[in-house]
Tab-separated table of C-alpha atoms in Angstrom:
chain	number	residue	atom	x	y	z
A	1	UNK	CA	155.506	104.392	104.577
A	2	UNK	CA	152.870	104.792	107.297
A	3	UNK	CA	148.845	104.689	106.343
A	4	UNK	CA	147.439	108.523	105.927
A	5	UNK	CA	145.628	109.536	109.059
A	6	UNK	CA	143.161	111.798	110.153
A	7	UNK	CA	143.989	114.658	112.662
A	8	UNK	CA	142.401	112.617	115.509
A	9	UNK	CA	144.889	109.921	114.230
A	10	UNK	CA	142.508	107.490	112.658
A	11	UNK	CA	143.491	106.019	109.695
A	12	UNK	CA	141.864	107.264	106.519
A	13	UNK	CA	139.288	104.935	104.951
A	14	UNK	CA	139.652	103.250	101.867
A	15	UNK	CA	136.717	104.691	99.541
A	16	UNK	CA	134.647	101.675	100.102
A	17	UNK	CA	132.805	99.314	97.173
A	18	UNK	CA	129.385	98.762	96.498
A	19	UNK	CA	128.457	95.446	97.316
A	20	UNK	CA	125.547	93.545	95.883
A	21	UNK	CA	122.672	91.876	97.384
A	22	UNK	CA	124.591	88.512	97.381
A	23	UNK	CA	127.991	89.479	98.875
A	24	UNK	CA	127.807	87.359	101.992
A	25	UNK	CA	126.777	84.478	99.441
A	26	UNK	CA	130.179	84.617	97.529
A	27	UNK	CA	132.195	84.870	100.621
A	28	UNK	CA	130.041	81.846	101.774
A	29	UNK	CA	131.300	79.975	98.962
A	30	UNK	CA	135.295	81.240	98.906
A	31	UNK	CA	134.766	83.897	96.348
A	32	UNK	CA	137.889	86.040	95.416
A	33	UNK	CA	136.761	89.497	95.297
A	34	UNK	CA	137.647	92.562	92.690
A	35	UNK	CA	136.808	95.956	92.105
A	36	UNK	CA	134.571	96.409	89.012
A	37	UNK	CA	133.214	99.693	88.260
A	38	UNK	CA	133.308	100.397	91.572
A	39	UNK	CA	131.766	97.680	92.851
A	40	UNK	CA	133.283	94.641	94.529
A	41	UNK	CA	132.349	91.280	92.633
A	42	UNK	CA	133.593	87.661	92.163
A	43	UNK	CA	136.429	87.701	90.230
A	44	UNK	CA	136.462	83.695	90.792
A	45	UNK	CA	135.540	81.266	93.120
A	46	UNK	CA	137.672	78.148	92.423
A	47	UNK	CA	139.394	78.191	88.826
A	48	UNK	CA	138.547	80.749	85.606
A	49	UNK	CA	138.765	77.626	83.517
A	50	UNK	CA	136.479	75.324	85.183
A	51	UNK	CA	134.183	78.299	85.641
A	52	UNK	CA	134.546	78.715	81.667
A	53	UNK	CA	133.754	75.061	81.164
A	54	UNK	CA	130.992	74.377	82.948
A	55	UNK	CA	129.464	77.272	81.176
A	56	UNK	CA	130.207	75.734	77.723
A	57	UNK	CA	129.421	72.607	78.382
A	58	UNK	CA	126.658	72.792	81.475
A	59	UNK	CA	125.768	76.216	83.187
A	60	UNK	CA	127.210	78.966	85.135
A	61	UNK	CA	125.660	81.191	87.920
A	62	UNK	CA	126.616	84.965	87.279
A	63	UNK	CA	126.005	87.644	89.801
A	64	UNK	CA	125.480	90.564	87.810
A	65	UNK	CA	123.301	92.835	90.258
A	66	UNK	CA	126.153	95.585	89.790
A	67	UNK	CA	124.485	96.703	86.064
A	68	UNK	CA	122.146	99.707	86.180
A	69	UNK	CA	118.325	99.615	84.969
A	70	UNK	CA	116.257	102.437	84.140
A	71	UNK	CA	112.211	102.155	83.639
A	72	UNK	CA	111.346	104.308	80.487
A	73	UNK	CA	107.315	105.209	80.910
A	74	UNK	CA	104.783	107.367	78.965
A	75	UNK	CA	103.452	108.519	75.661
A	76	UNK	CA	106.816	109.473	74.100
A	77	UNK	CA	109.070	106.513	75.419
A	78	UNK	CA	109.638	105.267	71.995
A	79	UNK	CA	110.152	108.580	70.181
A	80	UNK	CA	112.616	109.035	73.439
A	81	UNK	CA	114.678	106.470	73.045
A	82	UNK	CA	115.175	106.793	69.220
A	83	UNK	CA	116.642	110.327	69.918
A	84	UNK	CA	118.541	108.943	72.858
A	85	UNK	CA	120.110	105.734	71.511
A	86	UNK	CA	121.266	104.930	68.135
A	87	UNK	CA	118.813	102.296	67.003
A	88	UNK	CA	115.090	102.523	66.018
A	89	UNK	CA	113.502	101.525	69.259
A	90	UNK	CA	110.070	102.730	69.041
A	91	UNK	CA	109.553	99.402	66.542
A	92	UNK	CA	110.229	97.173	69.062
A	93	UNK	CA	107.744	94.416	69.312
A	94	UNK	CA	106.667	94.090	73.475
A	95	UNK	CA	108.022	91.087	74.470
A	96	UNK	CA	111.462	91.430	72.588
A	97	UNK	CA	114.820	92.780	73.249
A	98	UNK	CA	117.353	94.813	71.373
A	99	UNK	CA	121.109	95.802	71.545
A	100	UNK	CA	122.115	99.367	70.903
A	101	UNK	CA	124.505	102.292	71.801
A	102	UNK	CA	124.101	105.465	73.787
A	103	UNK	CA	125.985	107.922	71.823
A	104	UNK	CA	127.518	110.702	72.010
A	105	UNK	CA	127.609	114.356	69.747
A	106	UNK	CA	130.794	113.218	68.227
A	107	UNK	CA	129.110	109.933	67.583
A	108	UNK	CA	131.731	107.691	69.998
A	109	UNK	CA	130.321	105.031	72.172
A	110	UNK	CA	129.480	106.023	75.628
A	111	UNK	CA	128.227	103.136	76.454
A	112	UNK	CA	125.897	99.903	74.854
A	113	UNK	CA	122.801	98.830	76.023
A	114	UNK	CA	120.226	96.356	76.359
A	115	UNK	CA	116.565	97.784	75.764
A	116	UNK	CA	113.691	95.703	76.645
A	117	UNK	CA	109.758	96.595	75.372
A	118	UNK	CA	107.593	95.912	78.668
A	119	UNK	CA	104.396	97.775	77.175
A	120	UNK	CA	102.865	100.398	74.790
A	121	UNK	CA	104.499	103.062	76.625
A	122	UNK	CA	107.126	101.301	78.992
A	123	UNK	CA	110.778	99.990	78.385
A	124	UNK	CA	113.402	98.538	80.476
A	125	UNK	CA	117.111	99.515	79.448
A	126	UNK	CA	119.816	97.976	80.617
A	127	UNK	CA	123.828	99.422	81.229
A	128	UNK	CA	126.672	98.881	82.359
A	129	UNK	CA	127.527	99.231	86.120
A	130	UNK	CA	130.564	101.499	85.400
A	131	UNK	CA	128.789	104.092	82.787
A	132	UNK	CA	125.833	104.329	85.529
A	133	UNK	CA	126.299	107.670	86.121
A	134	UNK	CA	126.767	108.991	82.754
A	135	UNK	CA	124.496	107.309	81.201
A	136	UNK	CA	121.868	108.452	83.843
A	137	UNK	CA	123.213	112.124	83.207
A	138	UNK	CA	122.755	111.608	79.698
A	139	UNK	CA	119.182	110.036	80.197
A	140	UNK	CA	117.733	113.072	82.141
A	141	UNK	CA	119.450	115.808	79.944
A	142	UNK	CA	117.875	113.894	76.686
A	143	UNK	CA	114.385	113.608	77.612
A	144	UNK	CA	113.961	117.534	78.020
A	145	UNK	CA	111.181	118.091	75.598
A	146	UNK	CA	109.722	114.573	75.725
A	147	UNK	CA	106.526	113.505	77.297
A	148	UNK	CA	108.333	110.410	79.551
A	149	UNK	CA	109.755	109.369	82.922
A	150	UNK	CA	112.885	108.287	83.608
A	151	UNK	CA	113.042	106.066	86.719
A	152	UNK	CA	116.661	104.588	88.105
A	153	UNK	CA	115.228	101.758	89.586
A	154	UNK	CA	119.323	100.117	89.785
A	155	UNK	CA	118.798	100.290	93.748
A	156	UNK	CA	115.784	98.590	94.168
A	157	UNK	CA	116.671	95.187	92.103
A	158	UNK	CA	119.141	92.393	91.322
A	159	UNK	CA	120.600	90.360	88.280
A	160	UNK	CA	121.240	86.526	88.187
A	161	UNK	CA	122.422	85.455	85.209
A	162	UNK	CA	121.917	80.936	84.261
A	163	UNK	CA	123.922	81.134	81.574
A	164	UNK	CA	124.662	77.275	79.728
A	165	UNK	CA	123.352	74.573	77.362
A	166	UNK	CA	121.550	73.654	80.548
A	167	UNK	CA	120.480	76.789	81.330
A	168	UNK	CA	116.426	76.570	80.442
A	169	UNK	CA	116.456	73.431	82.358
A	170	UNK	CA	117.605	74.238	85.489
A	171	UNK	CA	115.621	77.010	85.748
A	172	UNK	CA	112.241	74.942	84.212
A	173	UNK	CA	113.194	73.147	87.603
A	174	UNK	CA	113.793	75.874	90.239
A	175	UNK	CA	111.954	75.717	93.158
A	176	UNK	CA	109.397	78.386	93.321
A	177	UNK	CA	110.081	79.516	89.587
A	178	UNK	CA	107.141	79.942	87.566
A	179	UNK	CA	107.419	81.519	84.288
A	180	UNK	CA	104.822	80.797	81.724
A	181	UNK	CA	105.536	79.682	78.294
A	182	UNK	CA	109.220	79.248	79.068
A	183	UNK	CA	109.959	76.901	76.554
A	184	UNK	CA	108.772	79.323	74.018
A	185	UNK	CA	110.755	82.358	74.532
A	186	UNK	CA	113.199	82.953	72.169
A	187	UNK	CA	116.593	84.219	71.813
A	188	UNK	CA	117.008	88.393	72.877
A	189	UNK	CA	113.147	88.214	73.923
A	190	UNK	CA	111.332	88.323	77.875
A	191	UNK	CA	108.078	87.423	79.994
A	192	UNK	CA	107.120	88.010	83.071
A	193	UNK	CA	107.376	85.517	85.908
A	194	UNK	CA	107.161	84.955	89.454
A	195	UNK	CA	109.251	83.157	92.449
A	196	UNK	CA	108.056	82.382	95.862
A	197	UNK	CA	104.691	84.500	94.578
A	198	UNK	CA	106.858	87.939	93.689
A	199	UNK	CA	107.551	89.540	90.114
A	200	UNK	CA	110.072	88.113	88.598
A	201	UNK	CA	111.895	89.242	84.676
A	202	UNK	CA	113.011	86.995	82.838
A	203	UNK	CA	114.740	87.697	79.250
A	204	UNK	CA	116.757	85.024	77.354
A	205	UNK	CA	119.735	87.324	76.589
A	206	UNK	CA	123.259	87.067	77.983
A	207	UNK	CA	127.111	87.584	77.669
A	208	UNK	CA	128.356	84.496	76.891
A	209	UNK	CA	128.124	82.906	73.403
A	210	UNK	CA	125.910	80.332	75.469
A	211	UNK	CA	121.758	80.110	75.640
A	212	UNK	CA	120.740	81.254	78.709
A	213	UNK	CA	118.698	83.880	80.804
A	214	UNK	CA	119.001	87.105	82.769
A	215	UNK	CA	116.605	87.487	85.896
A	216	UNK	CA	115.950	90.335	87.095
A	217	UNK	CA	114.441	90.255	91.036
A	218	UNK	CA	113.549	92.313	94.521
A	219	UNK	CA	116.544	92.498	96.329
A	220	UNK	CA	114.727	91.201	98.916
A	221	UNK	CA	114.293	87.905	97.159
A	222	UNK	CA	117.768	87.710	95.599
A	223	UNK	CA	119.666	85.563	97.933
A	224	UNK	CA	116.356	83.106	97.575
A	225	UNK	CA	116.319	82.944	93.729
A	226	UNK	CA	120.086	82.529	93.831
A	227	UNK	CA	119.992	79.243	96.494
A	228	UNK	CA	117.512	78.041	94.920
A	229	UNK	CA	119.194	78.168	91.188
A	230	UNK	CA	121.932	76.286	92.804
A	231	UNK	CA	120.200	73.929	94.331
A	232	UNK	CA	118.544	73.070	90.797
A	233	UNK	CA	121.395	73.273	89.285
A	234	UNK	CA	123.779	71.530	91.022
A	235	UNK	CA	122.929	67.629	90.193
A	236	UNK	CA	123.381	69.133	86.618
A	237	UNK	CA	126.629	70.644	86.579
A	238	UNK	CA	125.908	74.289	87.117
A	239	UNK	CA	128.744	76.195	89.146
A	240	UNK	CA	128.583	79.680	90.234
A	241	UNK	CA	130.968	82.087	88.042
A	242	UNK	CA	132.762	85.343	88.358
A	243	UNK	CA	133.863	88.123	86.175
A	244	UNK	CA	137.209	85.882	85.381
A	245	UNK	CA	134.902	83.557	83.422
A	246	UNK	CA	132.701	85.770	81.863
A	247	UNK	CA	135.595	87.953	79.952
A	248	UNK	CA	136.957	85.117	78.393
A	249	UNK	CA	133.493	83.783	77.687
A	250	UNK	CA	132.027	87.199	76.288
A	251	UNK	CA	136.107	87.263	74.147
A	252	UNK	CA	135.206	83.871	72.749
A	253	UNK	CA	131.916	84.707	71.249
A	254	UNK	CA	133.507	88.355	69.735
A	255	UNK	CA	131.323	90.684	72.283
A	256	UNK	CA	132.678	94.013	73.191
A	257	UNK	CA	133.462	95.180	76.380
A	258	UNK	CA	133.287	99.333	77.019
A	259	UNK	CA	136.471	100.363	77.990
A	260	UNK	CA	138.280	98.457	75.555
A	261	UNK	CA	136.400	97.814	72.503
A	262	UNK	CA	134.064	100.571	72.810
A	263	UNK	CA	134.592	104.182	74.190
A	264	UNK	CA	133.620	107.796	73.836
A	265	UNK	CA	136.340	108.363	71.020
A	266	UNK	CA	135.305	104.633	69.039
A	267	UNK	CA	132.569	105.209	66.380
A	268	UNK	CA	130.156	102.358	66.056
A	269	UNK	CA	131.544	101.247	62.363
A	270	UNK	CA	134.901	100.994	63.551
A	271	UNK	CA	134.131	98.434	66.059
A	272	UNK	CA	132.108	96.466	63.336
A	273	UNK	CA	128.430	97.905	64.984
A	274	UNK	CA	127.234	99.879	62.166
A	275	UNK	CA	124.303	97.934	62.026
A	276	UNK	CA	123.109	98.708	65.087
A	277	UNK	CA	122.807	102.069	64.049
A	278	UNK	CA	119.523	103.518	62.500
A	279	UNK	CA	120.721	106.480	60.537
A	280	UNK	CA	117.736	106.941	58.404
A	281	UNK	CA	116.319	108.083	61.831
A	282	UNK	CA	115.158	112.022	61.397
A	283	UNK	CA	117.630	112.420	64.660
A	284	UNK	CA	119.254	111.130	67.485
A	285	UNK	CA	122.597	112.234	69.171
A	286	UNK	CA	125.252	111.699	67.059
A	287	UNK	CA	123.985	111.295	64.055
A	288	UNK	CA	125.525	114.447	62.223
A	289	UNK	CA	129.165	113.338	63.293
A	290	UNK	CA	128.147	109.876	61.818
A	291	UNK	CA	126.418	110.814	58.696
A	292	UNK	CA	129.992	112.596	57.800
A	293	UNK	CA	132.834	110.710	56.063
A	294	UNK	CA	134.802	108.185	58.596
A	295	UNK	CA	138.496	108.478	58.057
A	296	UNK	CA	139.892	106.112	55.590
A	297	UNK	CA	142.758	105.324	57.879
A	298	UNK	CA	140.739	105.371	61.545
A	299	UNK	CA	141.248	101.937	63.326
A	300	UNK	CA	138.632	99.381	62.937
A	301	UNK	CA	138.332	96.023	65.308
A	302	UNK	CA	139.496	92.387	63.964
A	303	UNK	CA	140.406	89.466	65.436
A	304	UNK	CA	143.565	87.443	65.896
A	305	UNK	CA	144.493	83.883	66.459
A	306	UNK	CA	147.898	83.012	67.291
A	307	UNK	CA	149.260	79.581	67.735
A	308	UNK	CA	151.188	78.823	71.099
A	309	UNK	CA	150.559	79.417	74.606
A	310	UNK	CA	151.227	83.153	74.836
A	311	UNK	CA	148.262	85.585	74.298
A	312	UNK	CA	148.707	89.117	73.796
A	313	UNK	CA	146.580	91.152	76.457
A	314	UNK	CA	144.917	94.709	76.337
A	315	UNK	CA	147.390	97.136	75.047
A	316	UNK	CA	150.103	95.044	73.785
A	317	UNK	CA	150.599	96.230	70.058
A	318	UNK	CA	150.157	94.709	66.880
A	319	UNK	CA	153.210	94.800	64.192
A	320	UNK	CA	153.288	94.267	60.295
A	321	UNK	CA	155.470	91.978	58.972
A	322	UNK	CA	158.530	94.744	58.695
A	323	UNK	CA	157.985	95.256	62.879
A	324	UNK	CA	156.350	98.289	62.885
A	325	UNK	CA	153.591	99.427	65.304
A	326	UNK	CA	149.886	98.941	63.152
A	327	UNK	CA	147.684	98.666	66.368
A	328	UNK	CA	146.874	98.070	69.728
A	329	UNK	CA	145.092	94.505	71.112
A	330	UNK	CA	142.170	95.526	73.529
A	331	UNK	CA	141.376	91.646	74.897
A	332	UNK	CA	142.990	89.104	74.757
A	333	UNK	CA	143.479	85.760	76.216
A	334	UNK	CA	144.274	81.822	75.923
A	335	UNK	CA	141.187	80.424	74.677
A	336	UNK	CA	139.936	77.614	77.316
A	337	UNK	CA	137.510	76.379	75.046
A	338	UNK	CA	139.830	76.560	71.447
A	339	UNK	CA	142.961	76.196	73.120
A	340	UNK	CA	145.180	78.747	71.711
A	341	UNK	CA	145.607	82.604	72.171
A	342	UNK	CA	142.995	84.915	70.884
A	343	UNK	CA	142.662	88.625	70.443
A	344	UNK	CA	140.699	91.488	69.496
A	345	UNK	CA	142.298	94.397	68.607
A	346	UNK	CA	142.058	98.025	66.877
A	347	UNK	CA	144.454	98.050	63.524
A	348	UNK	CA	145.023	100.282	60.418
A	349	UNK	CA	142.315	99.044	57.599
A	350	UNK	CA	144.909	98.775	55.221
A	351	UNK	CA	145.684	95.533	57.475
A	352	UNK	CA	142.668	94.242	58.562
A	353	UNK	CA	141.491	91.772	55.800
A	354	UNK	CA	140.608	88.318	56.735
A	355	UNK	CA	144.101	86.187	56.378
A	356	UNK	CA	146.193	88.826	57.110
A	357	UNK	CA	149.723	87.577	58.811
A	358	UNK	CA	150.538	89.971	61.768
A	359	UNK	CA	152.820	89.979	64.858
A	360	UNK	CA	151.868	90.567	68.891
A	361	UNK	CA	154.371	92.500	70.679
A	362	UNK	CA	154.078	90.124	73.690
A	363	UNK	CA	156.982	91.698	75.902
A	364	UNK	CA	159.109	91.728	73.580
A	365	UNK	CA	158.815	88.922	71.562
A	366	UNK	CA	157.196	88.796	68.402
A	367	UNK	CA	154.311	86.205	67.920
A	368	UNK	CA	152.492	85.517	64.897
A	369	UNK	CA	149.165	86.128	64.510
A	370	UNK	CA	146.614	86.046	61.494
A	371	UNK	CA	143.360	88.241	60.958
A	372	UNK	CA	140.181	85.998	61.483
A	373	UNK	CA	136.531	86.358	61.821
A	374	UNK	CA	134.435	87.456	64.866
A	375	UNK	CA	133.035	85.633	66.714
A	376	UNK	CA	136.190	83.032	67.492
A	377	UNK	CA	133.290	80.732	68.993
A	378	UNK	CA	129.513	80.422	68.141
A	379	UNK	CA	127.488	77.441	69.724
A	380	UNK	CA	126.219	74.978	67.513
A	381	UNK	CA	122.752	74.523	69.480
């Protein structure tokens, strides 16, 4: 079959990617490339598992310039945000960090965020690079009403994740990083820095199970920050990482991942996030559909361990003990760091109690399987 043409009988592009400040840096070092969200990002750039070990046990260097940011400014930023998103925002302390969930009327996940306090009246939030639009859409149709100004500011900056035990180290010994206090900052909170003289974020959050930091930088300065991370981080065992890595690190430490443990038809309680949402709130997009009665049957999220070599992957399904069909997995994968399979998955409640013996479908053959506690991995430091 011949490639579609044009009439002047070109061939037809391929809908091209979005590429990130630091492209020509990962082909540089022999990246493999994928499409993510419409973006094309590191997938790996030697081996997923020593990019999963050195992680664990020294740090990793994550390109992750393809998530979306939005500035949140003016007198009703807080009251904003706790209609928009599920949690009570407008308690955040300035200087801290909080997880929550853009919702929507039927109270399913649309996507979960990051929100970051930068002032009085100013917030950073954080998404993911393939709900950019929507939640963007969902941003400007919410704050009708609201004294505030959204600003997509996704274009103008870049994300470098040091994500390790040796994380705070390295970058306590970047060249050109100055960040006051950084021994100080503590887990899911951010200060203000510089490098080479220019603004620089930095928050101690990540998506990993590991300590480590998320910097947020000009474009202009990104391939800088990023040479100069691995140069500081090199002698101490940091490697840079790709998406590869970072799925079966974010699996090990139980974190979901929209698109298969969240979506617009998952409510927040089935996927064990209940918490995260502030329903004494007077309102906030969903809350009606959540303040009814959830389904004593719906699905709710667990996790499996299996013994073996062969783990059962996103939409394999989960069997009782008679063979028949009492969910679906959503991730799963051979733990590098436990060294057996692992899973998360959506089953029927009536299954889901910690001990439970189940079976993955895993073409064909039936492997055993027992319901455990998220996360499968938590550091000990």
């Amino acid at each position: 079959m011949t490639d579609p043409a044009l009439p002047n009988g070109d061939p037809v592009p391929a809908t091209a990617l979005a590429e990130t400040p630091l492209a020509d840096r990962h082909r540089a070092l022999g990246a493999s490339f994928t499409d993510f969200g419409g973006w094309s990002m590191p997938v790996r750039y030697t081996s997923d598992l020593a990019e999963h070990h050195a992680v664990r046990t020294a740090a990793g260097l994550f390109d992750i310039s393809h998530m979306a940011e939005f500035r949140i400014d003016g007198p009703d930023s807080g009251a904003f945000l706790d209609y928009a998103l599920a949690g009570r925002l407008s308690v955040l302390r300035e200087g801290k960090a909080k997880y929550s969930l853009l919702l929507n009327d039927a109270g399913g996940v649309v996507d979960d965020v990051i929100v970051y306090r930068q002032g009085e009246d100013s917030y950073l939030v954080i998404s993911n690079a393939g709900n950019h639009a929507v939640v963007a859409a969902a941003f400007a149709e919410r704050s009708a009403g609201f004294d505030v100004a959204v600003r997509d500011i996704s274009a103008e900056v870049s994300l470098i994740a040091v994500q390790g035990p040796r994380a705070a180290e390295i970058l306590a010994d970047t060249e050109s990083v100055e960040i006051p206090g950084l021994d100080d900052l503590g887990f899911y909170a951010w200060r203000n820095g510089t490098f080479a003289g220019d603004e620089l974020f930095v928050a101690r959050t990540g998506y990993t199970g590991e300590d480590g930091f998320e910097l947020l930088v000009t474009n202009e300065r990104a391939g800088e920050l990023w040479d100069a991370l691995l140069r500081a981080g090199g002698p101490r065992g940091l490697v840079p990482a790709g998406l590869a890595s970072r799925d079966t690190l974010r699996l090990e430490a139980g974190m979901p991942l929209h698109g298969h443990e969240l979506s617009a038809e998952i409510l927040p309680a089935q996927a064990g996030l209940g918490r995260v949402v502030a329903l004494d709130k007077d309102d906030f997009v969903g809350k009606q559909s959540l303040a009814a009665v959830v389904a004593g049957d719906a699905p709710v999220l667990v996790g499996l361990v299996a013994e073996g070599r062969r783990a059962g992957r996103a939409g394999y399904a989960v069997l009782d003990a008679e063979g028949s069909p009492v969910g679906e997995v959503t991730s799963g994968a051979l733990s590098p760091t436990l060294g057996h399979p692992i899973a998360m998955a959506f089953v029927s409640p009536r299954v889901s109690a910690l001990g439970t013996e189940l079976f993955l479908d895993v073409r064909g053959t039936r492997i055993p399987a027992t319901v455990t506690a998220l996360p499968f991995y938590r550091r000990t430091t």
